[in-house]
Tab-separated table of C-alpha atoms and ligand atoms in Angstrom:
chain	number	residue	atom	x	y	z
N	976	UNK	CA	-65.212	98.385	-86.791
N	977	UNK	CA	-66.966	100.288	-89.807
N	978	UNK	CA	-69.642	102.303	-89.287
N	979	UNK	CA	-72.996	101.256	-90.513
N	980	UNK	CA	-74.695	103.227	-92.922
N	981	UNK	CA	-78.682	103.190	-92.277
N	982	UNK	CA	-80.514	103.414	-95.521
N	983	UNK	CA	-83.608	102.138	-93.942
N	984	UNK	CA	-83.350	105.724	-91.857
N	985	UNK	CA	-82.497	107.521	-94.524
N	986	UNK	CA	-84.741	106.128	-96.915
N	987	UNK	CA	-87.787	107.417	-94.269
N	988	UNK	CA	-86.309	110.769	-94.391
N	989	UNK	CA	-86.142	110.893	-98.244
N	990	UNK	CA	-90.006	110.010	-98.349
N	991	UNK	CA	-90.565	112.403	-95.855
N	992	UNK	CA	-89.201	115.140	-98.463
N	993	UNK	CA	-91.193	113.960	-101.326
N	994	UNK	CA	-94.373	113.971	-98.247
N	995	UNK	CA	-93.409	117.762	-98.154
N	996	UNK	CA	-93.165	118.041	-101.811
N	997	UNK	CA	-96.082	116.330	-102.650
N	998	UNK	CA	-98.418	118.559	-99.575
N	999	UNK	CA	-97.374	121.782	-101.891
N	1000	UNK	CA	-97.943	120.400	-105.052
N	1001	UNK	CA	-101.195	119.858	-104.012
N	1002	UNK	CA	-102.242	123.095	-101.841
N	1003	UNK	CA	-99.766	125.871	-104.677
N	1004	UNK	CA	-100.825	124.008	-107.903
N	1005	UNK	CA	-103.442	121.302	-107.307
N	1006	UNK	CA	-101.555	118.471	-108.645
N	1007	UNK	CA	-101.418	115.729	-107.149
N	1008	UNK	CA	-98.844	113.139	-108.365
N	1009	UNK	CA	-99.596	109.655	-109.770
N	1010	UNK	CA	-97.375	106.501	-110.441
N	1011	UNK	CA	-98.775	103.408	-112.584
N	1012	UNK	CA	-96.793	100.214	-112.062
N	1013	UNK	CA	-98.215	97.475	-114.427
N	1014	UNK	CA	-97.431	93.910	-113.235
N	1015	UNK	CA	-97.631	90.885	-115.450
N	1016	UNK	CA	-97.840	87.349	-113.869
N	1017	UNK	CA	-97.619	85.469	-110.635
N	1018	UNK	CA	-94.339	85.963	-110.049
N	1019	UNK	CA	-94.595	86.244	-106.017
N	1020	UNK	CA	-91.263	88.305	-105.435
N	1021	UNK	CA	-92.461	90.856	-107.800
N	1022	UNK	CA	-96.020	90.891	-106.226
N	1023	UNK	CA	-94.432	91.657	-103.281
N	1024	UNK	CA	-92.709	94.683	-104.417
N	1025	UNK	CA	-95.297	96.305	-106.529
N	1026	UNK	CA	-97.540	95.862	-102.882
N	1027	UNK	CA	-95.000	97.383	-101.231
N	1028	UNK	CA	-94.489	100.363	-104.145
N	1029	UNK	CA	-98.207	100.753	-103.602
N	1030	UNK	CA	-98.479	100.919	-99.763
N	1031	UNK	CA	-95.785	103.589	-99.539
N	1032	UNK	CA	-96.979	105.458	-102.452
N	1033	UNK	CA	-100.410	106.241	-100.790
N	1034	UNK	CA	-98.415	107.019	-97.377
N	1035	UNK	CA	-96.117	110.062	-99.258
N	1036	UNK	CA	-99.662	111.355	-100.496
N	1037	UNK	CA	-99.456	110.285	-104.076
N	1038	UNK	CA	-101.677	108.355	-106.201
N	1039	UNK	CA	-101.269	104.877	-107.119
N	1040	UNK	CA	-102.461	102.821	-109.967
N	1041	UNK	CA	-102.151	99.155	-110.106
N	1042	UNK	CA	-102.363	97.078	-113.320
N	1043	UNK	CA	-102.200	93.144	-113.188
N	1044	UNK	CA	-102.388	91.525	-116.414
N	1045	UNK	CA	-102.223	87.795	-117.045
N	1046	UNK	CA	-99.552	86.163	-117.816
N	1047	UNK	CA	-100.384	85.093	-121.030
N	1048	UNK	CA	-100.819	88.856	-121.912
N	1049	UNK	CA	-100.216	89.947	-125.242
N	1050	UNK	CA	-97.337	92.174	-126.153
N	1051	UNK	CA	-99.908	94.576	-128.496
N	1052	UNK	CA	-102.289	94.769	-125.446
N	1053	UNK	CA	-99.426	95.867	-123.244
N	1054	UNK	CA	-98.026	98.088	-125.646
N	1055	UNK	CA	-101.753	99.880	-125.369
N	1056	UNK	CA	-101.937	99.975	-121.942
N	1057	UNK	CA	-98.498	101.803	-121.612
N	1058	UNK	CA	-99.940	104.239	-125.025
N	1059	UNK	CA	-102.727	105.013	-122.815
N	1060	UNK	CA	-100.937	105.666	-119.442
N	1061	UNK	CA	-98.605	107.685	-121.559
N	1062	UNK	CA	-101.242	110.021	-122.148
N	1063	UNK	CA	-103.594	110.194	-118.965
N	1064	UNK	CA	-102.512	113.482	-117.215
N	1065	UNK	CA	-103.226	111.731	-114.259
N	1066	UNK	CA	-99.871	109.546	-114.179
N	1067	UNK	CA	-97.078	111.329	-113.695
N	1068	UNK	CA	-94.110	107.454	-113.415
N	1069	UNK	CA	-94.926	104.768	-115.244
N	1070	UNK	CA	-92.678	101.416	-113.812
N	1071	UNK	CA	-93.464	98.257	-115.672
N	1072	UNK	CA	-92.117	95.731	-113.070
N	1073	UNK	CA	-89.380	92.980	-114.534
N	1074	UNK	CA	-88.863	90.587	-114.929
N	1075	UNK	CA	-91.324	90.100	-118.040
N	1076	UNK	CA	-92.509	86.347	-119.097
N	1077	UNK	CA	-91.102	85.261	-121.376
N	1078	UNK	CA	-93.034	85.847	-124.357
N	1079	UNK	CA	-92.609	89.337	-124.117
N	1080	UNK	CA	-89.842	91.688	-125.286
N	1081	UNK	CA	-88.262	93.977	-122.184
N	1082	UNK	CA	-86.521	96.671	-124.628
N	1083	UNK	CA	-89.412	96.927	-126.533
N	1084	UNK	CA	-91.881	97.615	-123.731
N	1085	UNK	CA	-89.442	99.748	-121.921
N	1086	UNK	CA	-88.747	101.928	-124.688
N	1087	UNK	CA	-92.183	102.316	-125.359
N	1088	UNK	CA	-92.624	104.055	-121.977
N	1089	UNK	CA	-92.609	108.334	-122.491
N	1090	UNK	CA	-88.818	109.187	-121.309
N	1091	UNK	CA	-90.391	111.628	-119.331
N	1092	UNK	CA	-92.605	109.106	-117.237
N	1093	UNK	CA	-90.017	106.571	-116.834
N	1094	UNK	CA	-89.092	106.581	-113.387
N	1095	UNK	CA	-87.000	103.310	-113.942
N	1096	UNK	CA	-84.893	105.490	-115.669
N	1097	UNK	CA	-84.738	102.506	-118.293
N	1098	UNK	CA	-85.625	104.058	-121.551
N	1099	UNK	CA	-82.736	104.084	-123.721
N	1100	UNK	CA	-83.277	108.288	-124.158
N	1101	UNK	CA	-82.785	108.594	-120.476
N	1102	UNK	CA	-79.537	106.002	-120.195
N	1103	UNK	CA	-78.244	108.670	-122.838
N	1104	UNK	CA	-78.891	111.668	-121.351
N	1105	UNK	CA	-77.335	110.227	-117.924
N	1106	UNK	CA	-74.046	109.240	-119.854
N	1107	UNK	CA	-73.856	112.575	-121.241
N	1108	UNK	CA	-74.602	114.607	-117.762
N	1109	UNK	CA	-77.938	115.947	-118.770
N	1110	UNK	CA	-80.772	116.304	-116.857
N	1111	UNK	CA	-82.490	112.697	-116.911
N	1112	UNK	CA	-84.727	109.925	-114.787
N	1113	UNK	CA	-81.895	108.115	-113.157
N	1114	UNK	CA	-82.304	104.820	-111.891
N	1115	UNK	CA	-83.856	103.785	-108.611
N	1116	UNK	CA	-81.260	102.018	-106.967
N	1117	UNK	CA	-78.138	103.513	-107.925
N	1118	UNK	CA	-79.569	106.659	-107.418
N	1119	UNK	CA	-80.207	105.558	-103.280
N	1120	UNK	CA	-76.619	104.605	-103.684
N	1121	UNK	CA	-75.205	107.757	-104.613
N	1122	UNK	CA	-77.084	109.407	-101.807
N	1123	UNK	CA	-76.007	107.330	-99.211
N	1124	UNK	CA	-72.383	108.330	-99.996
N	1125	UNK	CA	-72.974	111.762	-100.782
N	1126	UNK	CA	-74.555	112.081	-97.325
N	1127	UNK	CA	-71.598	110.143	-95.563
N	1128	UNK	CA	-68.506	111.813	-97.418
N	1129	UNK	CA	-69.854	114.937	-98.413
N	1130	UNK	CA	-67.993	115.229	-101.954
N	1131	UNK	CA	-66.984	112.242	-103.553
N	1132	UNK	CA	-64.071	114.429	-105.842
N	1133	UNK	CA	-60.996	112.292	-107.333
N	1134	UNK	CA	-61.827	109.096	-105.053
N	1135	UNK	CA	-61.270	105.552	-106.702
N	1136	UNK	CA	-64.450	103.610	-107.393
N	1137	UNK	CA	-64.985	100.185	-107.887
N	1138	UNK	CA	-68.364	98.857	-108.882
N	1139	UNK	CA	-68.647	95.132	-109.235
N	1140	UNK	CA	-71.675	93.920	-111.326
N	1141	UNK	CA	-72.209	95.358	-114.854
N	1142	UNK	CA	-76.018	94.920	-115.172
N	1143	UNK	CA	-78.269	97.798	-117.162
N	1144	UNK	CA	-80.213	98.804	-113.778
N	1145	UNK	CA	-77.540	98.969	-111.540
N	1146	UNK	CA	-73.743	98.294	-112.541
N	1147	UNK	CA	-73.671	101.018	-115.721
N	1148	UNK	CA	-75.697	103.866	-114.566
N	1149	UNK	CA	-74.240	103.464	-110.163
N	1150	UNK	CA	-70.416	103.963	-112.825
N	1151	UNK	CA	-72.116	106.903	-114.569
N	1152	UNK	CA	-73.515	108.606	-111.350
N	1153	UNK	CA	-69.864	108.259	-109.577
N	1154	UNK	CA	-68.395	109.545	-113.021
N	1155	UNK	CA	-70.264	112.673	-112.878
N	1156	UNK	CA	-69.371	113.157	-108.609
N	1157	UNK	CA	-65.806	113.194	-110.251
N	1158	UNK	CA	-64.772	109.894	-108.994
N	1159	UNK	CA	-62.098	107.369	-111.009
N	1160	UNK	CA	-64.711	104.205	-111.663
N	1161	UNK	CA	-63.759	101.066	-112.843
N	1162	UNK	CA	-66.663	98.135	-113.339
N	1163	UNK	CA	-65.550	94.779	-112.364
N	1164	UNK	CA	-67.489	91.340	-113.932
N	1165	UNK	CA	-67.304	88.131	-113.988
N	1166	UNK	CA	-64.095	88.204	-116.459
N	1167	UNK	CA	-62.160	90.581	-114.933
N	1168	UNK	CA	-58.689	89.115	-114.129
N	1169	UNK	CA	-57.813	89.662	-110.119
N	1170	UNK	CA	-60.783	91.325	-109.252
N	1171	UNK	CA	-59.660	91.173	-105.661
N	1172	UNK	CA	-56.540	93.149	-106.127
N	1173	UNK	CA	-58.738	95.727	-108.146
N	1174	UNK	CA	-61.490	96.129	-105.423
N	1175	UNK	CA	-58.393	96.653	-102.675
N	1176	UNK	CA	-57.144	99.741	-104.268
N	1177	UNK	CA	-61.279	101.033	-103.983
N	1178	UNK	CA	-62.020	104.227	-101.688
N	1179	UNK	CA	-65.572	103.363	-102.645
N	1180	UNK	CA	-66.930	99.767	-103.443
N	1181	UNK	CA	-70.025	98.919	-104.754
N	1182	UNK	CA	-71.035	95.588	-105.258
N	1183	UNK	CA	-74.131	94.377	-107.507
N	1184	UNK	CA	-73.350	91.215	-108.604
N	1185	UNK	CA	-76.258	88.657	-106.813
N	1186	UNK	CA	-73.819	86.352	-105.479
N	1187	UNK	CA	-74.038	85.997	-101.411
N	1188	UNK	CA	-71.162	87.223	-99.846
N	1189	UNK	CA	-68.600	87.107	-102.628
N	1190	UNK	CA	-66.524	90.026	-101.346
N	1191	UNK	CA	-65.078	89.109	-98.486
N	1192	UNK	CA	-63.070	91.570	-95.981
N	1193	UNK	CA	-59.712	91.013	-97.395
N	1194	UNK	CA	-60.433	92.512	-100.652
N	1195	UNK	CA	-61.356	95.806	-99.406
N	1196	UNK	CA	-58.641	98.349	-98.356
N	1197	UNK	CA	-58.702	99.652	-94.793
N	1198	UNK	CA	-61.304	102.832	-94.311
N	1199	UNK	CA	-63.304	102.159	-97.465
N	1200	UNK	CA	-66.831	102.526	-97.686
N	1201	UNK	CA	-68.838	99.606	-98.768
N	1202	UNK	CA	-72.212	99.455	-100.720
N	1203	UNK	CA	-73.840	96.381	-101.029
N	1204	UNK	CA	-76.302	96.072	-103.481
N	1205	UNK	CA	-77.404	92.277	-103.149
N	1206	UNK	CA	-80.121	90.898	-101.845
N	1207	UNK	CA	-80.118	86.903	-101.483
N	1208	UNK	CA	-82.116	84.795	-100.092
N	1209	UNK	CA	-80.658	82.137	-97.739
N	1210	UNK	CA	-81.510	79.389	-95.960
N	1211	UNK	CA	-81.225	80.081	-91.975
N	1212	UNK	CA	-81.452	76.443	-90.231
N	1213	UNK	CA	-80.882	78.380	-86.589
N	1214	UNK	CA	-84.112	80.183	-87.522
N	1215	UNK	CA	-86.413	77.266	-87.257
N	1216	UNK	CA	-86.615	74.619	-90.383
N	1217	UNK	CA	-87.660	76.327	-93.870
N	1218	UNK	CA	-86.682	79.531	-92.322
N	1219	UNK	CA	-84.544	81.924	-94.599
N	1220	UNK	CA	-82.757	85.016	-94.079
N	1221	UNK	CA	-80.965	88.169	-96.812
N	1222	UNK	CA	-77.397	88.495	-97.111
N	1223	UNK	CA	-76.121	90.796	-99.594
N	1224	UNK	CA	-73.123	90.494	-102.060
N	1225	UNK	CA	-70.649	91.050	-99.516
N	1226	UNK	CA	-69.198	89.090	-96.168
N	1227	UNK	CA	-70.440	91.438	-93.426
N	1228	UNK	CA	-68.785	89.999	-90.617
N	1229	UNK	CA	-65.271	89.804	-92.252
N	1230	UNK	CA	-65.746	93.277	-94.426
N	1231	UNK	CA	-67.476	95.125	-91.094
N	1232	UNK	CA	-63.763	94.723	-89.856
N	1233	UNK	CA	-62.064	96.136	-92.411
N	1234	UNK	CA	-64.184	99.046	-93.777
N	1235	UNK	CA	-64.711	102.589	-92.764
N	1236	UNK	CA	-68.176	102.444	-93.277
N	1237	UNK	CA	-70.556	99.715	-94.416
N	1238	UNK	CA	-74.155	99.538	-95.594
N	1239	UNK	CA	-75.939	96.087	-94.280
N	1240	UNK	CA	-78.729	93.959	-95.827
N	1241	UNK	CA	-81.199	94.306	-95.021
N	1242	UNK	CA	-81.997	97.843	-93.774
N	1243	UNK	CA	-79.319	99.649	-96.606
N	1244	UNK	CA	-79.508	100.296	-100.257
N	1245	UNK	CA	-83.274	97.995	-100.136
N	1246	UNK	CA	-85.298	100.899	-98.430
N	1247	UNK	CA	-83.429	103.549	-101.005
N	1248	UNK	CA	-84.589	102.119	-104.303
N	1249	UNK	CA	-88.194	102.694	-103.459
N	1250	UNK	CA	-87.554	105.903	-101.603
N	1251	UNK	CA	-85.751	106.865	-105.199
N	1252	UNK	CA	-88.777	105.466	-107.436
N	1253	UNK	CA	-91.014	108.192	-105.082
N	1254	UNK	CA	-88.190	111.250	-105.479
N	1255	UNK	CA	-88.641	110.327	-109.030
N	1256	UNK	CA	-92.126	110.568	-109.506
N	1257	UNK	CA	-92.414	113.991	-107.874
N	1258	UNK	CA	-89.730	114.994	-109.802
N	1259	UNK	CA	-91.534	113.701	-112.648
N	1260	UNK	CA	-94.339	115.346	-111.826
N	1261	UNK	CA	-92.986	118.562	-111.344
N	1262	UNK	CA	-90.915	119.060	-114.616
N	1263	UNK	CA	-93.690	117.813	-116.561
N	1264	UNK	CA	-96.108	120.959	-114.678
N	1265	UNK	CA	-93.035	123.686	-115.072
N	1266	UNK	CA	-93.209	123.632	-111.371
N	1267	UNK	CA	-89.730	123.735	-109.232
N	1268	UNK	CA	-88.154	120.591	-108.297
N	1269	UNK	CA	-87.432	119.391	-105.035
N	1270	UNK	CA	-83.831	119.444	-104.039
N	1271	UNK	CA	-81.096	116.501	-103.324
N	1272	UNK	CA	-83.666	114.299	-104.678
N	1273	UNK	CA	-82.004	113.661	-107.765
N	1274	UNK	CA	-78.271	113.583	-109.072
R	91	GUN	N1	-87.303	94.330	-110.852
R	91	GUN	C1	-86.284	94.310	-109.968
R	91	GUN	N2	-85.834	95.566	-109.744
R	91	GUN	C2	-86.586	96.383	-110.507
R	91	GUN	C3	-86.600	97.791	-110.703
R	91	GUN	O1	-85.824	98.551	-110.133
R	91	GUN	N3	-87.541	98.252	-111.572
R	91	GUN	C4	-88.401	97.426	-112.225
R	91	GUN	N4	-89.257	97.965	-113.058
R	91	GUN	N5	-88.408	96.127	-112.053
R	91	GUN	C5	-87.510	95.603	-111.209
C-alpha cells in the first residue's frame, strides 16, 4: 500500500515559513508584503479561490488587495489597473485570476503584468528564464509539486519522469522544474501513442490532464510515486442527492496499490498551489527590496 503524501500538512508548514519570513520583513526592514489578485466576473469557482487566496494571505501576515471588475470590463481599463498595480510600491504579486471572459485577451493581460510581480509565473519573460535555469517566478502549482517530491525522495537525480497533461500552467513548466532536478521527463497528451506503456516505465508520474481517474493502477510501475494534479468534481449519490465529491486525475483505490507513494485529492497538490502563490510573493517581495530570500521556497 503506497504511502500518502500530505500536501495539506505540508502546505501549513510552507505558510508557516513565509509567517516567519514575513514577521522579519516587517520588524529588520519595515516591509510588509502585498499581493493584488484582480478578479473579473461571476464565475463562482474562481470567487471561491480568490476568497480563499485572500483569507490565507491576511493569516501569513501579508497584505491583500482585492479587485472585482465587471464582467463586461474593458480590456484598456484592465490594462490600467494592472499599469497602476505595477507601480504602487505597496504590491509586491500581482495574480490576475483565469479564466478571463471572453472578450478579453489572456496573453495580452498576462504579459502586461511586471515579470517581477508575477507570481503566476505566467509572463512569457519568466516561462523563459525557467526554461533556461535562471532565477525566475515559477508557477504555483508545479512548484508545490516539486516540493512534495523533493521532500519525499530527497534528490530526484537521473529518475524517469512522466508528466501527463501539457497545459502552460502546469504540464510545461512541472517538465522544466523536473529537468532542472536532473530527472529524464517525457510529457504525455492526448496524442501520444500507448501512453500506458510510457507512464509504466515512470519513477515519478505526474498527472494534469482534468480527466477523473484516467490513470488507473496498472499503468504505474511498482514503487513509483504518484502526483495527481486534478481536481474534478463528481457527483456522490451515497452523499445525499445533489451531493458531489473531488477525485483527481488518477484511480486512487487501484493506483494506492501499486505505488510507493501517492498524493490524494483532496488534501495533496490543492493546499500547495496557494502555499506556492504566498512563497512567491515574499520572494517577490524580497528580491524586489535587495533583502535575502527565504530558503526551499523556491526551485
Ligand atoms: N485559475 C486556475 N488556476 C489558476 C492559477 O494558478 N492562477 C491563476 N491566475 N488563475 C488560475
Amino acid at each position: 500500500m503506497a504511502t500518502r503524501i500530505d500536501g495539506k500538512v505540508f502546505a501549513a508548514t510552507v505558510r508557516d515559513k513565509v509567517a516567519t519570513h514575513v514577521v522579519r520583513l516587517k520588524s529588520d526592514h519595515g516591509i510588509t508584503p502585498g499581493l493584488a489578485v484582480v478578479l473579473v466576473g461571476e464565475d463562482p469557482a474562481s470567487a471561491v479561490y480568490v476568497r480563499s487566496k485572500g483569507k490565507l494571505t491576511v493569516e501569513v501576515g501579508m497584505n491583500s488587495m482585492e479587485h472585482k471588475l465587471d464582467t463586461d470590463t474593458s480590456q484598456a481599463d484592465l490594462l490600467a489597473l494592472i499599469d497602476r498595480l505595477n507601480t504602487d510600491p505597496a504590491v509586491h504579486g500581482i495574480l490576475v485570476q483565469l479564466p478571463l471572459p471572453d472578450h478579453l485577451d489572456e496573453d495580452l493581460v498576462i504579459n502586461a503584468i511586471a515579470p517581477e510581480k508575477d507570481v503566476d509565473g505566467f509572463h512569457i519573460s519568466n516561462v523563459g528564464l525557467l526554461g533556461t535555469g535562471q532565477k525566475s517566478m515559477v508557477p504555483c502549482t508545479p512548484l508545490g509539486c516539486l516540493m512534495l517530491l523533493r521532500d519525499h525522495h530527497g534528490s530526484l537525480s537521473g529518475m524517469n519522469a512522466v508528466v501527463v497533461g501539457r497545459s502552460n500552467i502546469v504540464g510545461k513548466p512541472m517538465a522544466q522544474l523536473l529537468l532542472g532536478d536532473s530527472c529524464t521527463v517525457t510529457i504525455a497528451h492526448s496524442r501520444t501513442k500507448d501512453i500506458e506503456a510510457l507512464c509504466r516505465n515512470a519513477d515519478i508520474l505526474v498527472a494534469a490532464v482534468g480527466r477523473r481517474e484516467m490513470i488507473k493502477g496498472d499503468w504505474i510501475k511498482p514503487g513509483a510515486t504518484v502526483i495527481d494534479v486534478g481536481i474534478n468534481r463528481i457527483d456522490a449519490p451515497e452523499k445525499g442527492e445533489g451531493k458531489t465529491r473531488l477525485v483527481g486525475d488518477v484511480d486512487f483505490a487501484s493506483a494506492s496499490e501499486v505505488a510507493g507513494a501517492i498524493t490524494p485529492v483532496p488534501g495533496g497538490v490543492g493546499p500547495m498551489t496557494i502555499a506556492c502563490l504566498l512563497a512567491n510573493t515574499v520572494t517577490a517581495c524580497c528580491r524586489a527590496n535587495g533583502v535575502e530570500e527565504p530558503v526551499g521556497l523556491t526551485a
